[in-house]
PDB file of C-alpha atoms and ligand atoms in Angstrom:
ATOM      1  CA  MET A  20       3.185   6.057 -22.109  1.00 91.00           C
ATOM      2  CA  ARG A  21       1.573   5.627 -18.689  1.00 97.00           C
ATOM      3  CA  LEU A  22       2.937   2.911 -16.387  1.00 98.00           C
ATOM      4  CA  PRO A  23       0.439   0.027 -15.980  1.00 98.00           C
ATOM      5  CA  ILE A  24      -0.003  -0.864 -12.310  1.00 98.00           C
ATOM      6  CA  ILE A  25      -2.091  -3.184 -10.127  1.00 99.00           C
ATOM      7  CA  LEU A  26      -2.674  -1.977  -6.559  1.00 99.00           C
ATOM      8  CA  ASP A  27      -3.234  -4.403  -3.669  1.00 99.00           C
ATOM      9  CA  THR A  28      -4.536  -2.538  -0.642  1.00 98.00           C
ATOM     10  CA  ASP A  29      -6.231  -2.740   2.776  1.00 98.00           C
ATOM     11  CA  PRO A  30      -8.041   0.627   3.064  1.00 98.00           C
ATOM     12  CA  GLY A  31      -7.237   2.045   5.535  1.00 96.00           C
ATOM     13  CA  ILE A  32      -7.016   5.809   5.723  1.00 98.00           C
ATOM     14  CA  ASP A  33      -3.475   6.214   4.417  1.00 98.00           C
ATOM     15  CA  ASP A  34      -4.394   3.687   1.707  1.00 98.00           C
ATOM     16  CA  ALA A  35      -7.171   6.110   0.633  1.00 98.00           C
ATOM     17  CA  ALA A  36      -4.595   8.853   0.048  1.00 98.00           C
ATOM     18  CA  ALA A  37      -2.435   6.412  -1.934  1.00 98.00           C
ATOM     19  CA  ILE A  38      -5.428   5.356  -4.052  1.00 98.00           C
ATOM     20  CA  ALA A  39      -6.078   9.014  -4.905  1.00 98.00           C
ATOM     21  CA  ALA A  40      -2.499   9.357  -6.143  1.00 98.00           C
ATOM     22  CA  ALA A  41      -2.683   6.059  -8.056  1.00 98.00           C
ATOM     23  CA  LEU A  42      -5.833   7.304  -9.823  1.00 98.00           C
ATOM     24  CA  PHE A  43      -4.740  10.876 -10.587  1.00 98.00           C
ATOM     25  CA  ALA A  44      -0.971  10.751 -11.128  1.00 98.00           C
ATOM     26  CA  PRO A  45      -0.711  11.338 -14.903  1.00 98.00           C
ATOM     27  CA  GLU A  46       2.185   8.868 -15.142  1.00 98.00           C
ATOM     28  CA  LEU A  47       0.127   5.894 -13.937  1.00 98.00           C
ATOM     29  CA  ASP A  48      -2.511   3.583 -15.458  1.00 98.00           C
ATOM     30  CA  LEU A  49      -4.296   1.813 -12.583  1.00 98.00           C
ATOM     31  CA  GLN A  50      -5.611  -1.319 -14.296  1.00 98.00           C
ATOM     32  CA  LEU A  51      -6.908  -3.307 -11.316  1.00 98.00           C
ATOM     33  CA  MET A  52      -7.318  -2.851  -7.574  1.00 98.00           C
ATOM     34  CA  THR A  53      -7.438  -5.757  -5.138  1.00 99.00           C
ATOM     35  CA  THR A  54      -8.167  -5.910  -1.427  1.00 98.00           C
ATOM     36  CA  VAL A  55      -6.686  -7.874   1.422  1.00 98.00           C
ATOM     37  CA  ALA A  56      -7.443  -8.276   5.128  1.00 98.00           C
ATOM     38  CA  GLY A  57      -5.150  -6.097   7.182  1.00 98.00           C
ATOM     39  CA  ASN A  58      -6.174  -2.806   8.707  1.00 97.00           C
ATOM     40  CA  VAL A  59      -9.652  -4.295   9.056  1.00 97.00           C
ATOM     41  CA  SER A  60     -11.470  -7.390   7.705  1.00 98.00           C
ATOM     42  CA  VAL A  61     -11.416  -7.993   3.958  1.00 98.00           C
ATOM     43  CA  GLU A  62     -15.177  -7.374   3.831  1.00 98.00           C
ATOM     44  CA  LYS A  63     -14.545  -3.893   5.240  1.00 98.00           C
ATOM     45  CA  THR A  64     -11.453  -3.171   3.128  1.00 98.00           C
ATOM     46  CA  THR A  65     -13.460  -4.191   0.055  1.00 98.00           C
ATOM     47  CA  ARG A  66     -16.423  -2.020   1.038  1.00 98.00           C
ATOM     48  CA  ASN A  67     -14.022   0.888   1.644  1.00 98.00           C
ATOM     49  CA  ALA A  68     -12.249   0.381  -1.689  1.00 98.00           C
ATOM     50  CA  LEU A  69     -15.574   0.325  -3.583  1.00 98.00           C
ATOM     51  CA  GLN A  70     -16.689   3.500  -1.801  1.00 98.00           C
ATOM     52  CA  LEU A  71     -13.485   5.256  -2.863  1.00 98.00           C
ATOM     53  CA  LEU A  72     -13.803   4.107  -6.477  1.00 98.00           C
ATOM     54  CA  HIS A  73     -17.410   5.366  -6.500  1.00 98.00           C
ATOM     55  CA  PHE A  74     -16.381   8.659  -4.847  1.00 98.00           C
ATOM     56  CA  TRP A  75     -13.844   9.282  -7.595  1.00 98.00           C
ATOM     57  CA  GLU A  76     -16.097   7.791 -10.327  1.00 98.00           C
ATOM     58  CA  ALA A  77     -13.153   5.585 -11.278  1.00 98.00           C
ATOM     59  CA  ASN A  78     -13.566   2.943 -13.960  1.00 97.00           C
ATOM     60  CA  VAL A  79     -11.222   0.439 -12.280  1.00 98.00           C
ATOM     61  CA  PRO A  80     -12.167  -3.200 -11.567  1.00 98.00           C
ATOM     62  CA  LEU A  81     -11.870  -4.420  -7.976  1.00 98.00           C
ATOM     63  CA  ALA A  82     -11.324  -7.967  -6.754  1.00 98.00           C
ATOM     64  CA  GLN A  83     -11.672  -9.074  -3.149  1.00 98.00           C
ATOM     65  CA  GLY A  84      -8.737 -11.003  -1.720  1.00 98.00           C
ATOM     66  CA  ALA A  85      -7.584 -13.010   1.243  1.00 97.00           C
ATOM     67  CA  ALA A  86      -9.722 -12.926   4.388  1.00 97.00           C
ATOM     68  CA  LYS A  87      -6.804 -13.985   6.580  1.00 98.00           C
ATOM     69  CA  PRO A  88      -3.032 -14.400   6.526  1.00 98.00           C
ATOM     70  CA  LEU A  89      -1.557 -17.627   5.113  1.00 98.00           C
ATOM     71  CA  VAL A  90      -1.232 -19.423   8.445  1.00 98.00           C
ATOM     72  CA  ARG A  91      -1.799 -16.952  11.288  1.00 97.00           C
ATOM     73  CA  PRO A  92      -5.053 -15.476  12.616  1.00 97.00           C
ATOM     74  CA  LEU A  93      -5.804 -11.937  11.438  1.00 94.00           C
ATOM     75  CA  ARG A  94      -4.826  -9.087  13.755  1.00 93.00           C
ATOM     76  CA  ASP A  95      -6.065  -5.704  12.598  1.00 91.00           C
ATOM     77  CA  ALA A  96      -5.291  -2.012  13.000  1.00 87.00           C
ATOM     78  CA  ALA A  97      -8.772  -0.677  13.769  1.00 85.00           C
ATOM     79  CA  TYR A  98      -7.107   1.282  16.579  1.00 86.00           C
ATOM     80  CA  VAL A  99      -5.362   3.336  13.859  1.00 85.00           C
ATOM     81  CA  HIS A 100      -8.103   3.581  11.216  1.00 86.00           C
ATOM     82  CA  GLY A 101     -11.331   3.151  13.202  1.00 87.00           C
ATOM     83  CA  GLN A 102     -13.691   0.150  13.315  1.00 92.00           C
ATOM     84  CA  SER A 103     -14.813   0.687   9.713  1.00 93.00           C
ATOM     85  CA  GLY A 104     -11.217   1.075   8.553  1.00 94.00           C
ATOM     86  CA  MET A 105     -12.071   4.486   7.107  1.00 96.00           C
ATOM     87  CA  GLU A 106     -13.727   6.336   9.960  1.00 91.00           C
ATOM     88  CA  GLY A 107     -14.857   9.919   9.522  1.00 93.00           C
ATOM     89  CA  TYR A 108     -16.691  10.295   6.215  1.00 97.00           C
ATOM     90  CA  ASP A 109     -20.189   9.247   5.086  1.00 96.00           C
ATOM     91  CA  PHE A 110     -19.741   7.933   1.571  1.00 97.00           C
ATOM     92  CA  MET A 111     -22.698   7.869  -0.830  1.00 95.00           C
ATOM     93  CA  GLU A 112     -24.595   4.656  -1.458  1.00 94.00           C
ATOM     94  CA  HIS A 113     -23.687   2.867  -4.712  1.00 95.00           C
ATOM     95  CA  GLN A 114     -24.259  -0.372  -6.613  1.00 97.00           C
ATOM     96  CA  ARG A 115     -20.642  -1.275  -7.325  1.00 98.00           C
ATOM     97  CA  GLN A 116     -19.627  -4.905  -6.740  1.00 98.00           C
ATOM     98  CA  PRO A 117     -16.227  -6.627  -6.743  1.00 98.00           C
ATOM     99  CA  LEU A 118     -15.381  -9.094  -9.516  1.00 98.00           C
ATOM    100  CA  GLU A 119     -16.559 -12.681  -8.979  1.00 97.00           C
ATOM    101  CA  LYS A 120     -13.004 -14.026  -8.930  1.00 98.00           C
ATOM    102  CA  PRO A 121     -10.632 -13.687  -5.958  1.00 98.00           C
ATOM    103  CA  ALA A 122      -7.807 -11.169  -6.029  1.00 98.00           C
ATOM    104  CA  PHE A 123      -4.922 -13.513  -6.787  1.00 98.00           C
ATOM    105  CA  ILE A 124      -6.776 -14.952  -9.789  1.00 98.00           C
ATOM    106  CA  ALA A 125      -7.774 -11.484 -10.998  1.00 98.00           C
ATOM    107  CA  ILE A 126      -4.137 -10.379 -10.804  1.00 98.00           C
ATOM    108  CA  ARG A 127      -3.006 -13.518 -12.616  1.00 98.00           C
ATOM    109  CA  ASP A 128      -5.555 -12.963 -15.409  1.00 98.00           C
ATOM    110  CA  ALA A 129      -4.552  -9.314 -15.758  1.00 98.00           C
ATOM    111  CA  LEU A 130      -0.868 -10.251 -15.975  1.00 98.00           C
ATOM    112  CA  MET A 131      -1.419 -13.042 -18.510  1.00 97.00           C
ATOM    113  CA  HIS A 132      -3.441 -10.746 -20.775  1.00 96.00           C
ATOM    114  CA  SER A 133      -1.272  -7.627 -20.513  1.00 97.00           C
ATOM    115  CA  PRO A 134       0.701  -6.780 -23.680  1.00 97.00           C
ATOM    116  CA  GLU A 135       3.461  -5.358 -21.460  1.00 97.00           C
ATOM    117  CA  PRO A 136       4.917  -6.056 -18.019  1.00 98.00           C
ATOM    118  CA  VAL A 137       2.821  -4.687 -15.132  1.00 98.00           C
ATOM    119  CA  THR A 138       4.079  -3.140 -11.890  1.00 98.00           C
ATOM    120  CA  LEU A 139       2.514  -4.610  -8.751  1.00 99.00           C
ATOM    121  CA  VAL A 140       2.086  -2.208  -5.824  1.00 99.00           C
ATOM    122  CA  ALA A 141       1.228  -3.705  -2.415  1.00 99.00           C
ATOM    123  CA  ILE A 142       0.327  -1.442   0.495  1.00 99.00           C
ATOM    124  CA  GLY A 143      -1.114  -4.009   2.891  1.00 98.00           C
ATOM    125  CA  PRO A 144      -0.110  -7.486   4.062  1.00 98.00           C
ATOM    126  CA  LEU A 145       1.397  -9.563   1.233  1.00 99.00           C
ATOM    127  CA  THR A 146      -1.051 -12.482   1.426  1.00 98.00           C
ATOM    128  CA  ASN A 147      -2.517 -12.007  -2.088  1.00 98.00           C
ATOM    129  CA  ILE A 148       0.916 -11.577  -3.645  1.00 98.00           C
ATOM    130  CA  ALA A 149       2.192 -14.770  -1.997  1.00 98.00           C
ATOM    131  CA  LEU A 150      -0.890 -16.677  -3.216  1.00 98.00           C
ATOM    132  CA  LEU A 151      -0.355 -15.344  -6.737  1.00 98.00           C
ATOM    133  CA  LEU A 152       3.303 -16.384  -6.849  1.00 98.00           C
ATOM    134  CA  SER A 153       2.733 -19.823  -5.332  1.00 98.00           C
ATOM    135  CA  GLN A 154      -0.382 -20.713  -7.390  1.00 98.00           C
ATOM    136  CA  TYR A 155       0.668 -19.090 -10.681  1.00 98.00           C
ATOM    137  CA  PRO A 156       4.492 -18.846 -10.858  1.00 97.00           C
ATOM    138  CA  GLU A 157       4.208 -18.669 -14.639  1.00 95.00           C
ATOM    139  CA  CYS A 158       2.878 -15.095 -14.407  1.00 96.00           C
ATOM    140  CA  GLN A 159       6.139 -13.732 -13.007  1.00 96.00           C
ATOM    141  CA  PHE A 160       7.412 -13.076 -16.549  1.00 95.00           C
ATOM    142  CA  ASN A 161       4.953 -10.217 -16.886  1.00 97.00           C
ATOM    143  CA  ILE A 162       5.563  -8.598 -13.485  1.00 98.00           C
ATOM    144  CA  ARG A 163       7.876  -5.618 -14.053  1.00 98.00           C
ATOM    145  CA  ARG A 164       8.585  -5.275 -10.321  1.00 98.00           C
ATOM    146  CA  LEU A 165       6.843  -5.247  -6.948  1.00 99.00           C
ATOM    147  CA  VAL A 166       6.805  -1.998  -4.958  1.00 99.00           C
ATOM    148  CA  ILE A 167       5.646  -2.334  -1.364  1.00 99.00           C
ATOM    149  CA  MET A 168       4.943  -0.210   1.640  1.00 99.00           C
ATOM    150  CA  GLY A 169       6.205  -2.477   4.385  1.00 98.00           C
ATOM    151  CA  GLY A 170       9.060  -3.496   6.617  1.00 98.00           C
ATOM    152  CA  SER A 171      11.740  -1.526   8.393  1.00 98.00           C
ATOM    153  CA  ALA A 172      15.515  -1.574   8.691  1.00 98.00           C
ATOM    154  CA  GLY A 173      15.016  -0.275  12.209  1.00 98.00           C
ATOM    155  CA  ARG A 174      12.213  -0.290  14.756  1.00 98.00           C
ATOM    156  CA  GLY A 175       8.705  -1.597  14.093  1.00 98.00           C
ATOM    157  CA  ASN A 176       5.273  -0.022  14.541  1.00 98.00           C
ATOM    158  CA  PHE A 177       3.220  -3.117  15.378  1.00 98.00           C
ATOM    159  CA  THR A 178       5.747  -4.987  17.521  1.00 98.00           C
ATOM    160  CA  PRO A 179       9.050  -3.577  18.734  1.00 98.00           C
ATOM    161  CA  ASN A 180      10.805  -4.819  15.596  1.00 98.00           C
ATOM    162  CA  ALA A 181       8.065  -5.498  13.019  1.00 98.00           C
ATOM    163  CA  GLU A 182       6.125  -3.141  10.760  1.00 98.00           C
ATOM    164  CA  PHE A 183       2.375  -3.870  10.500  1.00 98.00           C
ATOM    165  CA  ASN A 184       2.066  -5.100   6.880  1.00 98.00           C
ATOM    166  CA  ILE A 185       4.857  -7.624   7.353  1.00 98.00           C
ATOM    167  CA  ALA A 186       3.920  -8.540  10.938  1.00 98.00           C
ATOM    168  CA  ILE A 187       0.357  -9.524   9.971  1.00 98.00           C
ATOM    169  CA  ASP A 188       1.559 -12.121   7.459  1.00 98.00           C
ATOM    170  CA  PRO A 189       5.272 -12.877   7.893  1.00 98.00           C
ATOM    171  CA  GLU A 190       5.002 -16.186   6.001  1.00 98.00           C
ATOM    172  CA  ALA A 191       3.581 -14.406   2.958  1.00 98.00           C
ATOM    173  CA  ALA A 192       6.254 -11.735   3.131  1.00 99.00           C
ATOM    174  CA  ALA A 193       9.023 -14.336   3.443  1.00 98.00           C
ATOM    175  CA  GLN A 194       7.738 -16.131   0.326  1.00 98.00           C
ATOM    176  CA  VAL A 195       7.558 -12.881  -1.631  1.00 98.00           C
ATOM    177  CA  PHE A 196      11.015 -11.692  -0.571  1.00 98.00           C
ATOM    178  CA  GLN A 197      12.508 -15.065  -1.628  1.00 98.00           C
ATOM    179  CA  SER A 198      10.650 -15.155  -4.962  1.00 98.00           C
ATOM    180  CA  GLY A 199      13.322 -13.538  -7.117  1.00 97.00           C
ATOM    181  CA  LEU A 200      10.974 -10.696  -8.090  1.00 98.00           C
ATOM    182  CA  GLU A 201      12.567  -7.254  -8.327  1.00 98.00           C
ATOM    183  CA  ILE A 202      11.296  -5.591  -5.121  1.00 99.00           C
ATOM    184  CA  VAL A 203      11.391  -1.981  -3.927  1.00 99.00           C
ATOM    185  CA  MET A 204      10.691  -1.722  -0.198  1.00 99.00           C
ATOM    186  CA  CYS A 205       9.345   1.574   1.153  1.00 99.00           C
ATOM    187  CA  GLY A 206       9.560   0.819   4.857  1.00 98.00           C
ATOM    188  CA  LEU A 207       9.218   2.855   8.005  1.00 98.00           C
ATOM    189  CA  ASP A 208      12.725   4.227   7.410  1.00 98.00           C
ATOM    190  CA  VAL A 209      11.158   6.578   4.848  1.00 98.00           C
ATOM    191  CA  THR A 210       7.425   6.415   5.615  1.00 98.00           C
ATOM    192  CA  ASN A 211       7.852   7.709   9.178  1.00 98.00           C
ATOM    193  CA  GLN A 212       9.435  10.797   7.584  1.00 98.00           C
ATOM    194  CA  ALA A 213       6.570  11.165   5.062  1.00 98.00           C
ATOM    195  CA  VAL A 214       4.596  13.476   7.347  1.00 98.00           C
ATOM    196  CA  LEU A 215       1.960  15.987   6.197  1.00 98.00           C
ATOM    197  CA  THR A 216       2.228  19.066   8.390  1.00 98.00           C
ATOM    198  CA  PRO A 217      -0.649  20.511  10.452  1.00 98.00           C
ATOM    199  CA  ASP A 218      -0.514  23.706   8.385  1.00 98.00           C
ATOM    200  CA  TYR A 219      -0.922  21.758   5.140  1.00 98.00           C
ATOM    201  CA  LEU A 220      -3.632  19.513   6.569  1.00 98.00           C
ATOM    202  CA  ALA A 221      -5.593  22.631   7.533  1.00 98.00           C
ATOM    203  CA  THR A 222      -5.785  23.639   3.837  1.00 98.00           C
ATOM    204  CA  LEU A 223      -7.473  20.415   2.712  1.00 98.00           C
ATOM    205  CA  PRO A 224     -11.143  21.145   3.586  1.00 98.00           C
ATOM    206  CA  THR A 225     -11.255  24.039   1.114  1.00 98.00           C
ATOM    207  CA  LEU A 226      -9.062  22.467  -1.608  1.00 98.00           C
ATOM    208  CA  ASN A 227     -11.661  20.312  -3.443  1.00 98.00           C
ATOM    209  CA  LYS A 228     -14.006  17.422  -2.668  1.00 98.00           C
ATOM    210  CA  THR A 229     -11.033  15.060  -2.324  1.00 98.00           C
ATOM    211  CA  GLY A 230      -9.345  17.367   0.167  1.00 98.00           C
ATOM    212  CA  LYS A 231     -12.533  17.699   2.146  1.00 98.00           C
ATOM    213  CA  MET A 232     -13.088  13.928   2.258  1.00 98.00           C
ATOM    214  CA  LEU A 233      -9.456  13.105   3.097  1.00 98.00           C
ATOM    215  CA  HIS A 234      -9.408  15.739   5.836  1.00 98.00           C
ATOM    216  CA  SER A 235     -12.465  14.085   7.392  1.00 98.00           C
ATOM    217  CA  LEU A 236     -10.722  10.704   7.293  1.00 98.00           C
ATOM    218  CA  PHE A 237      -7.408  12.120   8.505  1.00 98.00           C
ATOM    219  CA  SER A 238      -9.169  13.535  11.571  1.00 96.00           C
ATOM    220  CA  HIS A 239      -9.695   9.892  12.634  1.00 95.00           C
ATOM    221  CA  TYR A 240      -6.287   8.534  11.556  1.00 95.00           C
ATOM    222  CA  ARG A 241      -3.931   7.676  14.405  1.00 92.00           C
ATOM    223  CA  SER A 242      -0.492   7.422  12.765  1.00 93.00           C
ATOM    224  CA  GLY A 243       0.503  10.802  14.146  1.00 94.00           C
ATOM    225  CA  SER A 244      -2.110  13.477  14.711  1.00 94.00           C
ATOM    226  CA  MET A 245      -3.637  16.561  13.095  1.00 95.00           C
ATOM    227  CA  GLN A 246      -1.705  18.599  15.674  1.00 95.00           C
ATOM    228  CA  SER A 247       1.741  16.974  15.146  1.00 96.00           C
ATOM    229  CA  GLY A 248       1.408  15.810  11.554  1.00 98.00           C
ATOM    230  CA  LEU A 249       0.249  12.558   9.914  1.00 98.00           C
ATOM    231  CA  ARG A 250       2.432   9.786   8.479  1.00 98.00           C
ATOM    232  CA  MET A 251       1.511   8.932   4.880  1.00 98.00           C
ATOM    233  CA  HIS A 252       2.997   5.429   4.823  1.00 98.00           C
ATOM    234  CA  ASP A 253       1.237   4.069   1.730  1.00 98.00           C
ATOM    235  CA  LEU A 254       1.655   7.210  -0.402  1.00 98.00           C
ATOM    236  CA  CYS A 255       5.410   6.508  -0.402  1.00 98.00           C
ATOM    237  CA  ALA A 256       4.966   3.426  -2.587  1.00 99.00           C
ATOM    238  CA  ILE A 257       3.138   5.498  -5.213  1.00 99.00           C
ATOM    239  CA  ALA A 258       5.577   8.400  -4.832  1.00 99.00           C
ATOM    240  CA  TRP A 259       8.526   6.124  -5.607  1.00 98.00           C
ATOM    241  CA  LEU A 260       6.869   5.013  -8.849  1.00 98.00           C
ATOM    242  CA  VAL A 261       6.520   8.545 -10.216  1.00 98.00           C
ATOM    243  CA  ARG A 262       9.217  10.503  -8.310  1.00 98.00           C
ATOM    244  CA  PRO A 263      11.988   7.948  -7.660  1.00 98.00           C
ATOM    245  CA  GLU A 264      14.486  10.786  -7.366  1.00 98.00           C
ATOM    246  CA  LEU A 265      12.910  11.674  -4.003  1.00 99.00           C
ATOM    247  CA  PHE A 266      14.178   8.399  -2.549  1.00 99.00           C
ATOM    248  CA  THR A 267      17.589   6.946  -1.721  1.00 98.00           C
ATOM    249  CA  LEU A 268      17.637   3.178  -2.289  1.00 98.00           C
ATOM    250  CA  LYS A 269      20.229   0.623  -1.272  1.00 98.00           C
ATOM    251  CA  PRO A 270      20.324  -2.968  -2.587  1.00 98.00           C
ATOM    252  CA  CYS A 271      20.315  -5.211   0.484  1.00 98.00           C
ATOM    253  CA  PHE A 272      19.762  -8.807   1.456  1.00 98.00           C
ATOM    254  CA  VAL A 273      16.471  -8.813   3.396  1.00 98.00           C
ATOM    255  CA  ALA A 274      15.133 -11.813   5.296  1.00 98.00           C
ATOM    256  CA  VAL A 275      11.752 -11.984   7.029  1.00 98.00           C
ATOM    257  CA  GLU A 276      11.744 -13.579  10.476  1.00 98.00           C
ATOM    258  CA  THR A 277       8.879 -16.077  10.823  1.00 98.00           C
ATOM    259  CA  GLN A 278       9.971 -18.141  13.843  1.00 97.00           C
ATOM    260  CA  GLY A 279      10.787 -15.672  16.615  1.00 94.00           C
ATOM    261  CA  THR A 280       8.447 -15.471  19.597  1.00 96.00           C
ATOM    262  CA  TYR A 281       9.051 -11.747  19.907  1.00 98.00           C
ATOM    263  CA  THR A 282      10.527 -11.032  16.474  1.00 98.00           C
ATOM    264  CA  ALA A 283       8.164 -12.645  13.932  1.00 98.00           C
ATOM    265  CA  GLY A 284       7.518 -10.185  11.095  1.00 98.00           C
ATOM    266  CA  THR A 285      10.863  -8.441  11.458  1.00 98.00           C
ATOM    267  CA  THR A 286      12.539  -7.552   8.148  1.00 98.00           C
ATOM    268  CA  VAL A 287      16.207  -8.270   8.764  1.00 98.00           C
ATOM    269  CA  VAL A 288      17.817  -5.687   6.451  1.00 98.00           C
ATOM    270  CA  ASP A 289      21.516  -6.517   5.988  1.00 98.00           C
ATOM    271  CA  ILE A 290      22.698  -2.980   5.169  1.00 98.00           C
ATOM    272  CA  GLU A 291      26.372  -3.769   5.828  1.00 98.00           C
ATOM    273  CA  GLY A 292      26.314  -7.112   3.959  1.00 98.00           C
ATOM    274  CA  ARG A 293      27.351  -9.018   7.096  1.00 98.00           C
ATOM    275  CA  LEU A 294      25.491 -12.208   6.037  1.00 98.00           C
ATOM    276  CA  GLY A 295      27.250 -12.494   2.697  1.00 98.00           C
ATOM    277  CA  GLN A 296      23.964 -13.068   0.868  1.00 98.00           C
ATOM    278  CA  PRO A 297      23.124 -11.473  -2.482  1.00 98.00           C
ATOM    279  CA  ALA A 298      20.810  -8.457  -2.358  1.00 98.00           C
ATOM    280  CA  ASN A 299      17.155  -9.351  -3.060  1.00 98.00           C
ATOM    281  CA  VAL A 300      15.496  -6.001  -2.253  1.00 98.00           C
ATOM    282  CA  GLN A 301      16.054  -2.336  -3.096  1.00 98.00           C
ATOM    283  CA  VAL A 302      15.489  -0.752   0.329  1.00 99.00           C
ATOM    284  CA  ALA A 303      14.441   2.920   0.572  1.00 99.00           C
ATOM    285  CA  LEU A 304      16.517   4.490   3.318  1.00 98.00           C
ATOM    286  CA  GLY A 305      16.287   8.217   2.478  1.00 98.00           C
ATOM    287  CA  LEU A 306      13.498  10.605   1.505  1.00 98.00           C
ATOM    288  CA  ASP A 307      13.451  14.206   0.261  1.00 99.00           C
ATOM    289  CA  VAL A 308      10.651  15.194   2.621  1.00 98.00           C
ATOM    290  CA  ASP A 309      10.031  18.640   1.120  1.00 98.00           C
ATOM    291  CA  GLY A 310       9.918  17.123  -2.366  1.00 98.00           C
ATOM    292  CA  PHE A 311       7.496  14.448  -1.139  1.00 99.00           C
ATOM    293  CA  ARG A 312       5.214  17.070   0.420  1.00 98.00           C
ATOM    294  CA  ALA A 313       5.230  19.122  -2.790  1.00 98.00           C
ATOM    295  CA  TRP A 314       4.310  16.031  -4.816  1.00 98.00           C
ATOM    296  CA  VAL A 315       1.467  15.080  -2.465  1.00 98.00           C
ATOM    297  CA  ALA A 316       0.059  18.607  -2.699  1.00 98.00           C
ATOM    298  CA  GLU A 317       0.252  18.332  -6.510  1.00 98.00           C
ATOM    299  CA  MET A 318      -1.585  14.985  -6.456  1.00 98.00           C
ATOM    300  CA  PHE A 319      -4.384  16.266  -4.229  1.00 98.00           C
ATOM    301  CA  ARG A 320      -4.755  19.327  -6.484  1.00 98.00           C
ATOM    302  CA  LEU A 321      -5.123  17.053  -9.529  1.00 97.00           C
ATOM    303  CA  ALA A 322      -7.911  15.097  -7.852  1.00 97.00           C
ATOM    304  CA  PRO A 323     -11.505  16.359  -8.220  1.00 97.00           C
TER     305      PRO A 323
HETATM  306  O1  LIG B 405       2.730   0.255   8.813  1.00 73.22           O
HETATM  307  C1  LIG B 405       1.897   1.037   7.988  1.00 73.22           C
HETATM  308  C2  LIG B 405       1.048   0.176   7.126  1.00 73.22           C
HETATM  309  O2  LIG B 405       0.118  -0.530   7.930  1.00 73.22           O
HETATM  310  C3  LIG B 405       0.181   0.985   6.127  1.00 73.22           C
HETATM  311  O3  LIG B 405      -0.020   0.201   4.974  1.00 73.22           O
HETATM  312  C4  LIG B 405      -1.121   1.159   6.856  1.00 73.22           C
HETATM  313  O4  LIG B 405      -2.232   1.282   5.957  1.00 73.22           O
HETATM  314  C5  LIG B 405      -1.217  -0.138   7.600  1.00 73.22           C
HETATM  315  O5  LIG B 405      -1.762  -1.085   6.714  1.00 73.22           O
HETATM  316 CA1  LIG B 406      -2.225  -0.097   4.004  1.00 73.22          CA
END
């Protein structure tokens, strides 16, 4: 049986690679995709998501989500992904449209109608997930777990201490981390290791149409470089779902700082249990990098 998942995303170039894996990993059944403001505006992340679904001729519904964080103004990552959010490839025109309903309602409806628990995967800011849990707490019964790309037990990549997805909407992340949901956190501790090598990247243009398209996007992606290797942050969340043995998890108490002038968005990961609080998150601290690279190559070969 394939694992039913819902993917919340802010494409985003590394999101595009994760969406490929979510569509073509034989273990997964991508039932719904939703967009959120993050890397770029939600209008752009939605346009990008629809272009990817059209590119891969995927029969997956898409719902547009939050245009801004719960209480803070949106800050984006166009400096990493380009102004469009997916710079580097001219996608074909298409007629696809998002669903009429907003993302958090679309997720709620999918959960309430699913005959089995669904895994939520969030690879952007957690605004839609927080809205879902606060507006429709009754749907939690049918959420198997939440797997996120976000956070860090160490340094940040948007502020000195905060990783981008958490830093953009710390209030949403704090709500989600306190919700009681089973959460797996793939933070920078593993995603900074999830690097595709220059030699492998050079093989993509002649692999297939997916390789050619992703190589064009990767040439404009600024989390690393084509010369030093590129960090596949969001692919880690999908990798954990289908190859959990590649990861080392540790149950930890994790709090999200929302008040600090310099520290808002920090995930305070209590690895040593110094705060005496019960663990609320399974934190990924180790990655089999060679195994991850082999899996990514397998995923991109399975794509058209
Ligand atoms: O910190 C990396 C995360 O921020 C990834 O999800 C990337 O797409 C950006 O959203
Ligand atoms: Ca992302």
